[in-house]
Coordinates of C-alpha atoms in Angstrom, one line a residue:
Chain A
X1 CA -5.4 22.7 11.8
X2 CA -6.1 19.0 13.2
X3 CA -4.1 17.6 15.7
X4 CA -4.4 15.0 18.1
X5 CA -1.8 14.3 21.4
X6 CA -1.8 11.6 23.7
X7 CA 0.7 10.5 26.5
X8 CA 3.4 8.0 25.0
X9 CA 3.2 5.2 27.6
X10 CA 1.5 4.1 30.5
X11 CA 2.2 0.8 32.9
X12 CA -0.6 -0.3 35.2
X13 CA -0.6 -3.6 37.1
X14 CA -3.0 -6.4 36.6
X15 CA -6.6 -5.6 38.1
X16 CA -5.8 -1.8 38.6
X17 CA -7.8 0.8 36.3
X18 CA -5.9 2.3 33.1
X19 CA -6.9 6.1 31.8
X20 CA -5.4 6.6 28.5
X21 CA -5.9 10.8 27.9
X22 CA -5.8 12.3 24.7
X23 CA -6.7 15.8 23.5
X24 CA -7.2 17.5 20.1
X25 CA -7.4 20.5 18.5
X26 CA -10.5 20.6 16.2
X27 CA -13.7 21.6 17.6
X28 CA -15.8 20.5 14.8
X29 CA -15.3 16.8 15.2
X30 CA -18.2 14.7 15.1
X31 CA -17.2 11.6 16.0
X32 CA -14.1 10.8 18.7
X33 CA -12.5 6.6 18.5
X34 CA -10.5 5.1 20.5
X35 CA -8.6 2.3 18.3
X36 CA -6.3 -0.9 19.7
X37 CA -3.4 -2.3 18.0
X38 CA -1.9 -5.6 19.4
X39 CA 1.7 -5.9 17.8
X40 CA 2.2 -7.1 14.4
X41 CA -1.9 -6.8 13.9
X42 CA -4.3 -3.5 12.5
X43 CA -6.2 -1.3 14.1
X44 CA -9.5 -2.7 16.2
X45 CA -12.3 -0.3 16.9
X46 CA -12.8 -0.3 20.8
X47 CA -15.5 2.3 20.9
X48 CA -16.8 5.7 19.8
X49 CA -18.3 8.3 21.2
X50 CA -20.1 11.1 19.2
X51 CA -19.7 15.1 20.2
X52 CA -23.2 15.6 21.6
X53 CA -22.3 12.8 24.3
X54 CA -20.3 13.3 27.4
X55 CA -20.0 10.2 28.7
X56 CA -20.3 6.8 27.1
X57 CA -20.2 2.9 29.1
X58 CA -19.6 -0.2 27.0
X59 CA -18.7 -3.4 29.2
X60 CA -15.0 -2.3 31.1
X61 CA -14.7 0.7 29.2
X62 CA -15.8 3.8 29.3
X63 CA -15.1 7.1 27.7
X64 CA -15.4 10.2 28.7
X65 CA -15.2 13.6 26.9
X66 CA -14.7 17.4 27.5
X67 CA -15.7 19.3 24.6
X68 CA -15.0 22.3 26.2
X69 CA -11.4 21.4 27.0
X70 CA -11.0 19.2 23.9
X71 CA -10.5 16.5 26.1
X72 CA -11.0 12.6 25.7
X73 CA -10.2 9.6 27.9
X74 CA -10.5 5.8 27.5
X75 CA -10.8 4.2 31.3
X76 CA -9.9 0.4 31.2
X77 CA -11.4 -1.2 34.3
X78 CA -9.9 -4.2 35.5
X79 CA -7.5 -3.9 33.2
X80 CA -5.7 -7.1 32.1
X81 CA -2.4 -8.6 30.6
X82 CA -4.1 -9.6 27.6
X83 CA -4.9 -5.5 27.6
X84 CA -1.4 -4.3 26.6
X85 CA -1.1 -2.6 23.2
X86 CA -0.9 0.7 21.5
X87 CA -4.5 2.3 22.0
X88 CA -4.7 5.1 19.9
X89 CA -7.6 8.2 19.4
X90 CA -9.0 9.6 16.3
X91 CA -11.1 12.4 15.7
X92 CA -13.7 12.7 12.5
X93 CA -15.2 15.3 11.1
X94 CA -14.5 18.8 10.2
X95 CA -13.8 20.3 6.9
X96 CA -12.3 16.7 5.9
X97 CA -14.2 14.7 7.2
X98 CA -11.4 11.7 7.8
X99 CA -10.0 10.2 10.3
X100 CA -6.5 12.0 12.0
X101 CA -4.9 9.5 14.4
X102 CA -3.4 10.8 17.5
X103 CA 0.7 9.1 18.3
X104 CA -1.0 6.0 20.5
X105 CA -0.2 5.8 23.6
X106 CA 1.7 2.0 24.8
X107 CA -0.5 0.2 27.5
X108 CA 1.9 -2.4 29.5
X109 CA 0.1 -4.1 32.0
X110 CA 2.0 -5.6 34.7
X111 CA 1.0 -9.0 35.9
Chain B
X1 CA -17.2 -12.6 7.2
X2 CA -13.7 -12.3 6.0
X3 CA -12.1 -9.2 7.0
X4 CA -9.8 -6.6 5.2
X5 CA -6.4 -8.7 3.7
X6 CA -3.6 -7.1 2.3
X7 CA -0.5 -8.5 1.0
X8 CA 2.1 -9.2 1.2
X9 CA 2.8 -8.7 5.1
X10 CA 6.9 -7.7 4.6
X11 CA 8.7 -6.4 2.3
X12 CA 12.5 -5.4 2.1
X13 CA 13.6 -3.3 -0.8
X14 CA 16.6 -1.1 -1.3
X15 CA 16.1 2.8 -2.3
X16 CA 15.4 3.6 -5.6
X17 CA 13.6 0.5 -6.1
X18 CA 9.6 -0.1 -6.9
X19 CA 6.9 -2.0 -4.3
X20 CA 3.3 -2.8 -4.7
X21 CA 0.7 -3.6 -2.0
X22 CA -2.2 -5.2 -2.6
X23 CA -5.6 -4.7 -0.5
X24 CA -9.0 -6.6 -0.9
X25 CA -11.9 -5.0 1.3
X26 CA -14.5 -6.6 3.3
X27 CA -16.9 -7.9 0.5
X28 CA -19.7 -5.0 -0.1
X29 CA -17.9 -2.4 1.3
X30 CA -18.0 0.7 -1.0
X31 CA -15.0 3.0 0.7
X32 CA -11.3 2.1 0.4
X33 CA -8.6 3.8 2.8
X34 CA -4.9 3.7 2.4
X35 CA -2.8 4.8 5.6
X36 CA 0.8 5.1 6.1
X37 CA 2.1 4.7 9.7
X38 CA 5.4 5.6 10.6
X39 CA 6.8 4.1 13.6
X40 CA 5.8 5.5 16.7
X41 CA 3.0 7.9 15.0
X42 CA -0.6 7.3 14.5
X43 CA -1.7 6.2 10.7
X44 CA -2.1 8.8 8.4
X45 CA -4.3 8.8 5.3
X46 CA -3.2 8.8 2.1
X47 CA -6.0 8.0 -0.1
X48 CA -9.6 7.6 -0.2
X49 CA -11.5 5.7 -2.8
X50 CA -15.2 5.6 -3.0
X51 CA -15.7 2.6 -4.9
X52 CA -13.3 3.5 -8.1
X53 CA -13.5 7.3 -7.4
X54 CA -10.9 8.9 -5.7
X55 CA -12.4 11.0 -2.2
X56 CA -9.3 12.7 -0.7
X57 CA -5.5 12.1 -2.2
X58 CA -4.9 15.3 -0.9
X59 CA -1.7 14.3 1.4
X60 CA -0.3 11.3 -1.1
X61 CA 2.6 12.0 -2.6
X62 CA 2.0 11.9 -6.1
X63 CA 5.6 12.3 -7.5
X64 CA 6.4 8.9 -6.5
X65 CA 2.8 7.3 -5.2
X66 CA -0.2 6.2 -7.0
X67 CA -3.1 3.7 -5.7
X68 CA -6.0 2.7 -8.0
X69 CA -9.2 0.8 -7.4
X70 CA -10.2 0.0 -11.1
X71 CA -13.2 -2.4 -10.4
X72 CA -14.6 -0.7 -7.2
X73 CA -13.3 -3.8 -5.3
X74 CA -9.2 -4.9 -5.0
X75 CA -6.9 -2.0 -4.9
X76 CA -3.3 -1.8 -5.3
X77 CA -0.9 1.0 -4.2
X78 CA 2.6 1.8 -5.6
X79 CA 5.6 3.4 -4.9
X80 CA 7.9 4.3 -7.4
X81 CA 10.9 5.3 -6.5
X82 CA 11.1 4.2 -2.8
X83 CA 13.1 6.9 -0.6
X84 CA 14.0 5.5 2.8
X85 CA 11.3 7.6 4.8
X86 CA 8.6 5.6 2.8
X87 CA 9.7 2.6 5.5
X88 CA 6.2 2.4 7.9
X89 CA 3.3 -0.3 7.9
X90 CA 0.8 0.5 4.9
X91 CA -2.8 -0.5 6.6
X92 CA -5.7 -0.4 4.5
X93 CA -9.1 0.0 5.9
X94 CA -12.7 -0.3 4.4
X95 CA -16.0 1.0 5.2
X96 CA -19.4 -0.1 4.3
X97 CA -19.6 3.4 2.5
X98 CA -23.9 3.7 2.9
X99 CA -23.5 6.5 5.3
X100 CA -22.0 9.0 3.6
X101 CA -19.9 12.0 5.3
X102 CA -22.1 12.9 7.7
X103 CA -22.7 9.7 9.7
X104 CA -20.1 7.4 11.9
X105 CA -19.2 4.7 9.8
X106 CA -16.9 1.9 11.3
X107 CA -13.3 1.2 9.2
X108 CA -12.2 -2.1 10.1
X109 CA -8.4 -2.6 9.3
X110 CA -6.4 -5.1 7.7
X111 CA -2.5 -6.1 9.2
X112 CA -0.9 -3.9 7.3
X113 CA 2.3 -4.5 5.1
X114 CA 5.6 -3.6 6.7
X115 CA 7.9 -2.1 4.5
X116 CA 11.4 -1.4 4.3
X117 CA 13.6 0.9 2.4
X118 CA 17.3 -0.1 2.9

């Protein structure tokens, strides 16, 4: 079946680096996200990666997966107050073919 | 570009009672998604449209919820009767629908409606 895990909370302080980790379970995902959610407001698509890719750099973020493992990280550089939220993975692709949202893992970022 | 909006943001009801949301898409966008998240879980989906077809219903519960999408654009999802698990943020999402199944295709969210079963 599909399932996706991620740590429940992480606290960094202001300038350090965040990892947010998250592994899943189906190895015929295409496509692997890696969603924000600021309270009170929907999901925002930070970035994607597809399965073919290992590594993937947009601006301070960068992703990184282990297909072998099943293995996918988010690394905030820099990271900043205006960074806390509830960043949460998603894998596509499959026999569905929709998106399955991993628990979200809660970014506080100390100033 | 106006993005997804849903109404209305809260709603309180007691059990037994009946609650409709109401989602309109970006304009264009051919697939509808209606997720339910629970608090402290991710968003799960319980029904995609493409355009006024029905994708994937396959984890709504159809005893007591229905959606429909009868133009292709605004949809509207129901619950009838509420039971107190039902409480959870109802987002819906839309994608431009031109890529198919095969291809990544971003969802962009609305805020959700928080509702609660008393």
């Amino acid at each position: 079946g599909e399932d996706v895990e991620q740590s429940l909370f992480l606290s960094v302080r202001e300038g350090d680096s965040s990892v947010i980790n998250c592994t899943y379970t189906d190895s015929s995902s295409t496509y692997l996200y890696w969603y924000k959610q600021e309270p009170g407001a929907g999901l925002q698509l930070l970035t994607y990666i597809f399965s073919n890719m290992d590594m993937k750099q947009d601006q301070r973020l960068t992703v990184l997966l282990n297909k072998k493992d099943k293995h996918l990280s988010l690394r905030i550089a820099d990271t900043q107050t205006g960074d806390s939220a509830i960043y949460f993975c998603a894998e596509r692709g499959g026999a569905t073919n929709k998106l399955i949202f991993g628990t979200g893992t809660l970014l506080a970022v100390q100033p | 570009e106006a993005g997804v909006a849903q109404s209305p943001r809260y709603k309180i009801i007691e059990k037994r009672q009946s609650v409709a949301f109401w989602c309109n898409p970006i304009s264009g966008h051919a697939t509808l998604y209606w997720y339910q998240q629970i608090l402290g879980q991710g968003p799960k989906l319980l029904i995609q449209f493409q355009n006024n077809g029905v994708v994937d219903d396959s984890q709504l519960p159809k005893d007591r919820f229905s959606a429909e999408r009868l133009k292709g654009v605004d949809s509207t999802l129901k619950i009838q009767p509420a039971k107190l698990e039902d409480s959870a943020v109802y987002l819906c999402a839309s994608s431009s629908g031109l890529a198919g199944g095969n291809r990544w295709e971003t969802q962009y969210f609305g805020p959700g409606t928080r509702l609660l079963v008393l």
